[in-house]
CSV table of C-alpha atoms in Angstrom, one decimal:
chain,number,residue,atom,x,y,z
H,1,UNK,CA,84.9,138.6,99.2
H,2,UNK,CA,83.3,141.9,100.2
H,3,UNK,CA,80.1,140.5,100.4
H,4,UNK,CA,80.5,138.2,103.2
H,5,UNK,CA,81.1,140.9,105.3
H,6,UNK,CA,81.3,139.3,108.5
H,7,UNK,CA,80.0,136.1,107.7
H,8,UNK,CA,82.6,132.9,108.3
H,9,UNK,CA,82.4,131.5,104.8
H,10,UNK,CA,80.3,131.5,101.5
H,11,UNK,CA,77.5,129.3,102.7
H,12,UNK,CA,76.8,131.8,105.3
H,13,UNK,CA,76.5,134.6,103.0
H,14,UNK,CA,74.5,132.5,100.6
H,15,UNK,CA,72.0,132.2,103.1
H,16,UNK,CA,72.3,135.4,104.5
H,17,UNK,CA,71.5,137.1,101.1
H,18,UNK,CA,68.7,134.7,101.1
H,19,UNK,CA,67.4,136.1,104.4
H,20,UNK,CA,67.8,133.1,106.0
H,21,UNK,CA,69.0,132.3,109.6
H,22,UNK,CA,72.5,130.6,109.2
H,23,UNK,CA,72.3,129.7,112.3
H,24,UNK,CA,69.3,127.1,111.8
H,25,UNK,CA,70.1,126.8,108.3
H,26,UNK,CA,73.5,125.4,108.8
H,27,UNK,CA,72.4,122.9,111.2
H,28,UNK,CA,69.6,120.9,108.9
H,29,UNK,CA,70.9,118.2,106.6
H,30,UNK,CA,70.3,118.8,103.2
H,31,UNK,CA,70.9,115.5,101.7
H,32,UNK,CA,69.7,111.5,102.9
H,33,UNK,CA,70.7,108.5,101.5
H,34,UNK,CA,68.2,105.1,101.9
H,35,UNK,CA,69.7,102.1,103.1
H,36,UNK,CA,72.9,103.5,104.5
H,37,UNK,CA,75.6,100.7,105.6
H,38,UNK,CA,76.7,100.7,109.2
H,39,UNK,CA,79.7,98.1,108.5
H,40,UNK,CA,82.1,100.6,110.7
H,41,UNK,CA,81.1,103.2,113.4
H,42,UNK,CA,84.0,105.4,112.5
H,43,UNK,CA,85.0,106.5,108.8
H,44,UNK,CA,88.1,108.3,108.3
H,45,UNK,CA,89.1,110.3,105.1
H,46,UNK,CA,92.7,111.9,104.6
H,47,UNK,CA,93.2,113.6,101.4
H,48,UNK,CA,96.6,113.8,100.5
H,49,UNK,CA,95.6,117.9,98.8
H,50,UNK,CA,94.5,119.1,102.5
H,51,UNK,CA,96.5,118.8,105.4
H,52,UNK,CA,96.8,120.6,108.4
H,53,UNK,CA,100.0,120.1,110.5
H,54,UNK,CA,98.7,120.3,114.0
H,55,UNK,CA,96.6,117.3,113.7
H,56,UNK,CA,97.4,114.1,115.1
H,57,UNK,CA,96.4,111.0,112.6
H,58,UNK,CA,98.5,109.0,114.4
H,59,UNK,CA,96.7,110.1,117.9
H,60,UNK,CA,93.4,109.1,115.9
H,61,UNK,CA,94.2,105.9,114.4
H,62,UNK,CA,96.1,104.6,117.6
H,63,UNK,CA,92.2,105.3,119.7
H,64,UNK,CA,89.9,104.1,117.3
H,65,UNK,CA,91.6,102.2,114.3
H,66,UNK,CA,89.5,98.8,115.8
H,67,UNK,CA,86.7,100.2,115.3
H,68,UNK,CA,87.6,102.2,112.2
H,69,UNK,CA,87.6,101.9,108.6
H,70,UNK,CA,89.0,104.2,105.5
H,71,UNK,CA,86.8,105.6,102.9
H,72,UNK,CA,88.2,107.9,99.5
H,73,UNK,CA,90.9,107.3,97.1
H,74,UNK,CA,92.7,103.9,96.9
H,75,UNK,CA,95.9,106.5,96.7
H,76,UNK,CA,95.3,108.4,99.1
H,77,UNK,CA,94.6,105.2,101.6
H,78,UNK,CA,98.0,103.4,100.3
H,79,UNK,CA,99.9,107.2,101.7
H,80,UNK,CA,97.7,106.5,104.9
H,81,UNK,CA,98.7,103.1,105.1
H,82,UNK,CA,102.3,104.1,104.6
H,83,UNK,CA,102.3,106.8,106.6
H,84,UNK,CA,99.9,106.0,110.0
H,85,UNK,CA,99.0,102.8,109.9
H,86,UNK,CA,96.9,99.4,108.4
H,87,UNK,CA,92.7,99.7,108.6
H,88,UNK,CA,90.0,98.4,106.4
H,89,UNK,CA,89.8,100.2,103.2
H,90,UNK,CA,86.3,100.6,102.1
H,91,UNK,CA,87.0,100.7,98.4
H,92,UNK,CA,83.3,102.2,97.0
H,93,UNK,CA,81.5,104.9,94.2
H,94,UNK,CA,80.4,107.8,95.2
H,95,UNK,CA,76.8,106.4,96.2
H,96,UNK,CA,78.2,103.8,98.6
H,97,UNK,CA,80.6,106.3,100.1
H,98,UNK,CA,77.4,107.8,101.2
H,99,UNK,CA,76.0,105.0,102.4
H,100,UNK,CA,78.6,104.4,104.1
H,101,UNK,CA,79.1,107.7,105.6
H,102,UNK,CA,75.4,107.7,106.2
H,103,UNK,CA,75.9,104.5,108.8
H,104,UNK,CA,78.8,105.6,110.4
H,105,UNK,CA,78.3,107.4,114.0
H,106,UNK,CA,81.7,109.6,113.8
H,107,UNK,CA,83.4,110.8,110.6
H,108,UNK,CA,86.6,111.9,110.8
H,109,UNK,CA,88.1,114.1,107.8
H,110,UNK,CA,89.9,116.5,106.1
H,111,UNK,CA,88.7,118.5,103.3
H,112,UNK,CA,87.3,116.6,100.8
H,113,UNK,CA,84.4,115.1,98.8
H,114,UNK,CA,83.8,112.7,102.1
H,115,UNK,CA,83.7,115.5,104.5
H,116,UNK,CA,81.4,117.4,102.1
H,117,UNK,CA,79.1,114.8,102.1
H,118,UNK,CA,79.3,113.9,106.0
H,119,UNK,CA,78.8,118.0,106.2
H,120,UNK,CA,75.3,117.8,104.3
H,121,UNK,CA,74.2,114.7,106.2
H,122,UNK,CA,74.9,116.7,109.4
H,123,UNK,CA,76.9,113.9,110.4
H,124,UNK,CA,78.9,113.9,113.9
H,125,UNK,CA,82.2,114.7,112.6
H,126,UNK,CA,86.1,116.1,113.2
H,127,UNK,CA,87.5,117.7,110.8
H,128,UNK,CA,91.5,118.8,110.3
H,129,UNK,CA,90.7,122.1,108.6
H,130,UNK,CA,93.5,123.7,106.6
H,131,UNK,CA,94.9,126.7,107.9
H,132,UNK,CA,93.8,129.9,106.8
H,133,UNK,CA,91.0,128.0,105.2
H,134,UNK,CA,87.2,128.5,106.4
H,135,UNK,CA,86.0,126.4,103.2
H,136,UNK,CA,85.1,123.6,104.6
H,137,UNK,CA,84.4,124.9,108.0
H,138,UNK,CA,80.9,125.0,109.1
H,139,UNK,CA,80.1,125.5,112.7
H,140,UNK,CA,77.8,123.4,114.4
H,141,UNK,CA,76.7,121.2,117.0
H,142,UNK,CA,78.2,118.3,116.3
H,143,UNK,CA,81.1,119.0,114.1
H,144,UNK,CA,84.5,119.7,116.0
H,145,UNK,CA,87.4,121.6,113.5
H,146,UNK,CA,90.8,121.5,114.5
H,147,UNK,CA,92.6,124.8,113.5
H,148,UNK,CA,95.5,125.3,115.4
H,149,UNK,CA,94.2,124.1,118.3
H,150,UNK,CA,94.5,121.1,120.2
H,151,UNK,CA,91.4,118.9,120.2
H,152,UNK,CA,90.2,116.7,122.6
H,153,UNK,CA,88.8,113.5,120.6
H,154,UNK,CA,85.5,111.8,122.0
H,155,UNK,CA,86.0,109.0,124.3
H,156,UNK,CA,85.3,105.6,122.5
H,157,UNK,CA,81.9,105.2,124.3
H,158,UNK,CA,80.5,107.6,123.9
H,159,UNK,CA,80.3,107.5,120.0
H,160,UNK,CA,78.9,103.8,120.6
């Protein structure tokens, strides 16, 4: 990885090469979706490859899980379920997963497919990173990663 010198992560030195501003760059959505659904304002995504010990699931379903609903992998929601706690499961392909994600207000993730597509959609987000991972982590406004580090989640409204 030599030739990210000091860049954060391969987008970065994408761009970079492509003597683009990452800071700009990184900040513009780069896909849409028409029609998105705005059934839930919060979507929450837990892969069960991806997990980051230091975040609290429980913390986040216990605040927002009435106004929250589940979006990935029927097996990865029934480990949810099993493991945190009951919410909607928004069973969907890939095209109404973005819909979906394209309605909600928060999205709440770890790395993933869902996150990736909340990432291009520039959607307000939280995402558990992996440690010692950057790969999914792109710093922006808007988009909170949890490391190590103990994150403060947003008060309910003020994401409605």
């Amino acid at each position: 990885r030599d030739h990210c010198k000091d860049t954060r992560n391969l987008v970065d030195a994408h761009l970079s090469t492509m003597g683009r501003n990452t800071s700009i760059e990184r900040s513009k959505p780069w896909i849409t979706v028409s029609d998105p659904f705005s059934f839930f304002p919060i979507l929450i995504s837990k892969s069960t490859r991806y997990n980051n010990p230091y975040f609290n699931w429980k913390n986040v379903h216990n605040k927002y899980k009435d106004h929250m609903a589940f979006v990935g992998l029927k097996e990865e929601y029934l480990e949810y379920e099993k493991t945190i706690g009951k919410l909607t499961f928004l069973e969907c392909n890939i095209l109404e997963l973005a819909q979906f994600i394209g309605g909600c207000k928060l999205f709440i993730s770890n790395c993933g497919l869902p996150h990736a597509i909340a990432e291009s959609m520039k959607k307000t987000l939280i995402l558990a990173a992996q440690i010692g991972d950057n790969g999914c982590d792109f710093p922006r406004l808007g988009a909170i990663t949890q490391h190590k580090v103990f994150i403060e989640l947003p008060e309910l409204e003020d994401i409605l």
